[in-house]
mmCIF file of C-alpha atoms in Angstrom:
data_model
loop_
_atom_site.group_PDB
_atom_site.id
_atom_site.type_symbol
_atom_site.label_atom_id
_atom_site.label_comp_id
_atom_site.label_asym_id
_atom_site.label_seq_id
_atom_site.Cartn_x
_atom_site.Cartn_y
_atom_site.Cartn_z
ATOM 1 C CA MET A 1 -26.751 -59.778 -138.575
ATOM 2 C CA THR A 2 -27.497 -61.702 -135.716
ATOM 3 C CA ASP A 3 -27.637 -60.442 -132.237
ATOM 4 C CA CYS A 4 -24.914 -62.070 -130.481
ATOM 5 C CA SER A 5 -25.102 -61.055 -126.941
ATOM 6 C CA HIS A 6 -27.632 -63.867 -125.759
ATOM 7 C CA ILE A 7 -25.032 -66.568 -127.193
ATOM 8 C CA ALA A 8 -23.416 -68.363 -124.334
ATOM 9 C CA PHE A 9 -19.956 -69.361 -125.720
ATOM 10 C CA CYS A 10 -16.729 -69.541 -124.083
ATOM 11 C CA ILE A 11 -13.461 -70.343 -125.102
ATOM 12 C CA ILE A 12 -10.246 -72.057 -123.139
ATOM 13 C CA LEU A 13 -7.293 -69.256 -123.557
ATOM 14 C CA ASN A 14 -3.824 -70.498 -121.696
ATOM 15 C CA GLY A 15 -6.163 -72.856 -119.379
ATOM 16 C CA LEU A 16 -8.797 -69.789 -118.212
ATOM 17 C CA LYS A 17 -11.978 -69.908 -119.292
ATOM 18 C CA ILE A 18 -13.012 -66.930 -120.542
ATOM 19 C CA SER A 19 -16.167 -65.998 -122.429
ATOM 20 C CA LEU A 20 -16.264 -64.925 -126.398
ATOM 21 C CA PHE A 21 -17.226 -61.524 -125.751
ATOM 22 C CA GLU A 22 -14.383 -60.830 -123.473
ATOM 23 C CA CYS A 23 -11.875 -62.446 -126.207
ATOM 24 C CA LEU A 24 -13.262 -60.517 -129.049
ATOM 25 C CA PRO A 25 -11.280 -57.361 -128.708
ATOM 26 C CA ILE A 26 -8.225 -59.299 -127.816
ATOM 27 C CA LEU A 27 -8.626 -61.429 -130.947
ATOM 28 C CA PHE A 28 -9.284 -58.779 -133.361
ATOM 29 C CA LEU A 29 -7.076 -56.020 -131.874
ATOM 30 C CA GLU A 30 -4.332 -54.795 -134.547
ATOM 31 C CA VAL A 31 -1.235 -53.894 -133.350
ATOM 32 C CA GLN A 32 -0.155 -50.743 -134.275
ATOM 33 C CA HIS A 33 3.464 -50.086 -135.075
ATOM 34 C CA MET A 34 5.362 -46.961 -134.964
ATOM 35 C CA ASP A 35 6.806 -46.367 -138.534
ATOM 36 C CA THR A 36 10.149 -46.488 -138.621
ATOM 37 C CA LYS A 37 11.256 -42.742 -139.710
ATOM 38 C CA THR A 38 8.813 -41.634 -136.599
ATOM 39 C CA LEU A 39 10.297 -44.206 -134.131
ATOM 40 C CA ALA A 40 14.040 -42.899 -135.256
ATOM 41 C CA GLU A 41 12.769 -38.973 -134.765
ATOM 42 C CA SER A 42 11.251 -40.229 -131.492
ATOM 43 C CA TYR A 43 14.688 -41.662 -130.022
ATOM 44 C CA PHE A 44 16.413 -38.728 -131.180
ATOM 45 C CA ASN A 45 14.101 -36.337 -129.585
ATOM 46 C CA ALA A 46 14.582 -38.521 -126.648
ATOM 47 C CA VAL A 47 18.198 -38.166 -126.564
ATOM 48 C CA ASN A 48 17.604 -34.662 -126.175
ATOM 49 C CA LYS A 49 14.980 -34.668 -123.506
ATOM 50 C CA GLY A 50 15.523 -37.776 -122.044
ATOM 51 C CA GLY A 51 13.874 -41.367 -121.720
ATOM 52 C CA TRP A 52 16.180 -42.695 -124.890
ATOM 53 C CA GLU A 53 16.503 -45.865 -122.546
ATOM 54 C CA ASP A 54 13.087 -46.726 -122.909
ATOM 55 C CA PHE A 55 13.831 -47.548 -126.697
ATOM 56 C CA VAL A 56 16.373 -50.293 -125.921
ATOM 57 C CA ALA A 57 15.635 -53.999 -126.260
ATOM 58 C CA GLU A 58 16.761 -56.157 -123.757
ATOM 59 C CA HIS A 59 19.096 -58.263 -126.771
ATOM 60 C CA PHE A 60 21.266 -55.542 -128.230
ATOM 61 C CA ASP A 61 24.137 -55.079 -130.402
ATOM 62 C CA TYR A 62 26.474 -52.575 -130.393
ATOM 63 C CA GLY A 63 28.881 -51.462 -132.568
ATOM 64 C CA MET A 64 31.630 -48.520 -132.480
ATOM 65 C CA CYS A 65 33.824 -46.824 -134.690
ATOM 66 C CA ASP A 66 36.474 -48.678 -136.350
ATOM 67 C CA SER A 67 36.135 -51.875 -133.762
ATOM 68 C CA GLN A 68 35.537 -54.887 -135.335
ATOM 69 C CA GLU A 69 33.896 -56.038 -131.818
ATOM 70 C CA ILE A 70 30.074 -56.101 -131.548
ATOM 71 C CA ARG A 71 29.327 -55.765 -127.731
ATOM 72 C CA GLN A 72 26.040 -57.252 -126.699
ATOM 73 C CA GLY A 73 23.397 -57.097 -124.384
ATOM 74 C CA ARG A 74 21.219 -53.783 -123.144
ATOM 75 C CA ASP A 75 23.287 -52.880 -120.248
ATOM 76 C CA VAL A 76 26.638 -52.500 -122.432
ATOM 77 C CA TYR A 77 24.601 -50.203 -124.618
ATOM 78 C CA LEU A 78 23.193 -47.818 -121.907
ATOM 79 C CA GLN A 79 26.629 -47.431 -120.105
ATOM 80 C CA GLY A 80 28.233 -46.715 -123.548
ATOM 81 C CA ALA A 81 25.679 -44.482 -125.158
ATOM 82 C CA GLY A 82 24.999 -43.051 -121.480
ATOM 83 C CA GLN A 83 28.457 -41.865 -121.119
ATOM 84 C CA PHE A 84 28.318 -40.244 -124.634
ATOM 85 C CA TYR A 85 24.343 -38.720 -124.220
ATOM 86 C CA ALA A 86 25.424 -37.480 -120.782
ATOM 87 C CA LEU A 87 27.994 -35.116 -122.665
ATOM 88 C CA SER A 88 25.519 -33.837 -125.141
ATOM 89 C CA GLN A 89 23.746 -30.268 -124.841
ATOM 90 C CA HIS A 90 21.705 -30.801 -128.188
ATOM 91 C CA LEU A 91 21.397 -33.343 -131.161
ATOM 92 C CA GLU A 92 20.378 -32.267 -134.295
ATOM 93 C CA VAL A 93 19.557 -34.872 -136.748
ATOM 94 C CA LYS A 94 20.971 -33.863 -140.169
ATOM 95 C CA LYS A 95 19.816 -36.515 -142.719
ATOM 96 C CA LEU A 96 17.981 -39.437 -141.896
ATOM 97 C CA LEU A 97 17.699 -42.677 -144.322
ATOM 98 C CA VAL A 98 15.559 -45.334 -143.448
ATOM 99 C CA GLU A 99 14.769 -48.959 -144.933
ATOM 100 C CA GLY A 100 12.362 -51.023 -143.858
ATOM 101 C CA ARG A 101 13.134 -51.389 -140.212
ATOM 102 C CA GLU A 102 16.948 -50.099 -140.545
ATOM 103 C CA VAL A 103 17.971 -46.548 -140.147
ATOM 104 C CA VAL A 104 21.074 -44.503 -141.379
ATOM 105 C CA ALA A 105 21.105 -41.110 -139.787
ATOM 106 C CA LEU A 106 23.916 -38.603 -140.182
ATOM 107 C CA ASN A 107 23.977 -36.694 -136.375
ATOM 108 C CA GLY A 108 25.422 -33.515 -135.198
ATOM 109 C CA TYR A 109 26.218 -33.278 -131.628
ATOM 110 C CA ARG A 110 27.130 -30.682 -129.122
ATOM 111 C CA LEU A 111 29.224 -31.675 -126.812
ATOM 112 C CA GLN A 112 30.509 -30.456 -123.418
ATOM 113 C CA SER A 113 33.216 -32.513 -121.646
ATOM 114 C CA PRO A 114 33.729 -32.415 -117.696
ATOM 115 C CA GLN A 115 36.100 -29.590 -117.946
ATOM 116 C CA GLY A 116 33.853 -27.555 -119.784
ATOM 117 C CA ASN A 117 35.274 -27.575 -123.370
ATOM 118 C CA GLU A 118 32.916 -27.637 -126.248
ATOM 119 C CA LEU A 119 32.871 -29.860 -129.652
ATOM 120 C CA GLU A 120 30.721 -29.807 -132.419
ATOM 121 C CA LEU A 121 31.016 -33.643 -133.666
ATOM 122 C CA ASP A 122 29.222 -35.380 -136.422
ATOM 123 C CA VAL A 123 28.243 -38.946 -136.070
ATOM 124 C CA ALA A 124 27.007 -41.385 -138.187
ATOM 125 C CA GLU A 125 24.652 -43.806 -136.343
ATOM 126 C CA PHE A 126 23.462 -47.105 -137.901
ATOM 127 C CA LEU A 127 20.151 -48.097 -135.916
ATOM 128 C CA LYS A 128 17.873 -51.274 -136.509
ATOM 129 C CA PHE A 129 14.468 -51.593 -135.080
ATOM 130 C CA ASP A 130 12.544 -54.976 -134.120
ATOM 131 C CA GLU A 131 8.858 -55.154 -134.805
ATOM 132 C CA SER A 132 7.903 -54.449 -131.121
ATOM 133 C CA ASP A 133 9.351 -51.082 -131.947
ATOM 134 C CA LYS A 134 12.414 -51.665 -129.703
ATOM 135 C CA LEU A 135 15.786 -50.660 -130.818
ATOM 136 C CA ILE A 136 18.045 -53.774 -131.268
ATOM 137 C CA ALA A 137 21.260 -52.773 -132.810
ATOM 138 C CA SER A 138 23.210 -49.413 -133.051
ATOM 139 C CA THR A 139 26.621 -48.884 -134.673
ATOM 140 C CA ILE A 140 27.939 -45.246 -134.832
ATOM 141 C CA TYR A 141 31.052 -43.466 -136.398
ATOM 142 C CA PHE A 142 32.808 -40.531 -135.916
ATOM 143 C CA ASP A 143 36.329 -38.508 -135.205
ATOM 144 C CA THR A 144 37.609 -40.751 -131.826
ATOM 145 C CA HIS A 145 40.850 -38.465 -132.465
ATOM 146 C CA ARG A 146 38.808 -35.108 -132.370
ATOM 147 C CA PHE A 147 36.791 -36.696 -129.402
ATOM 148 C CA GLN A 148 39.779 -37.900 -127.335
ATOM 149 C CA GLU A 149 41.528 -34.736 -127.783
ATOM 150 C CA PHE A 150 38.463 -32.603 -126.805
ATOM 151 C CA MET A 151 38.208 -35.020 -123.624
ATOM 152 C CA GLN A 152 41.680 -34.409 -122.672
ATOM 153 C CA GLY A 153 41.017 -30.569 -123.024
ATOM 154 C CA LYS A 154 43.369 -30.493 -125.930
#
C-alpha cells in the first residue's frame, strides 16, 4: 500500500477547502445506531431516572387512548407526557415487542397523585423511532376511568 501522507489532495466540501486527510475520517465514519430494543429500554429507563425529553424528535405524532385525534409537535408531547410522568413513581416494562423501528410495550406505572393517592396502572405504549434514534410517535392506551377517579381522589 502506498504511503499517501505526502500526496497533496484537496477537495471542496460545502464551499470550504479541506485536505483529503481531514475528510477521510468523515467520509468513512460509519454512523452507529442503537438497536430499537436497546433504544426503547433506554427511553423507559430515562422515564424513571430523568432525561426522557432528550429522546423526543421535533416532528412528533402523539395519540392517546380512545381519541382519534393525533396531536403533533414535540412541545405537545412534552407537556402531555410530562404531566403523566410527573405522577410516576416507577415504571416497569412488563413486555416489549420490537419490529423494525417500532415498539409495543406493556408497562406498569406506579403513580402518586398530588393528593398522595397511589395507583398501579398498566399502559400499552406504541412507539416509533426514526433512523437518527429519535422518538417520532407515541400512542398510549390505559383505563382512563380508573385514572380519572384516581386524580379526583376517589
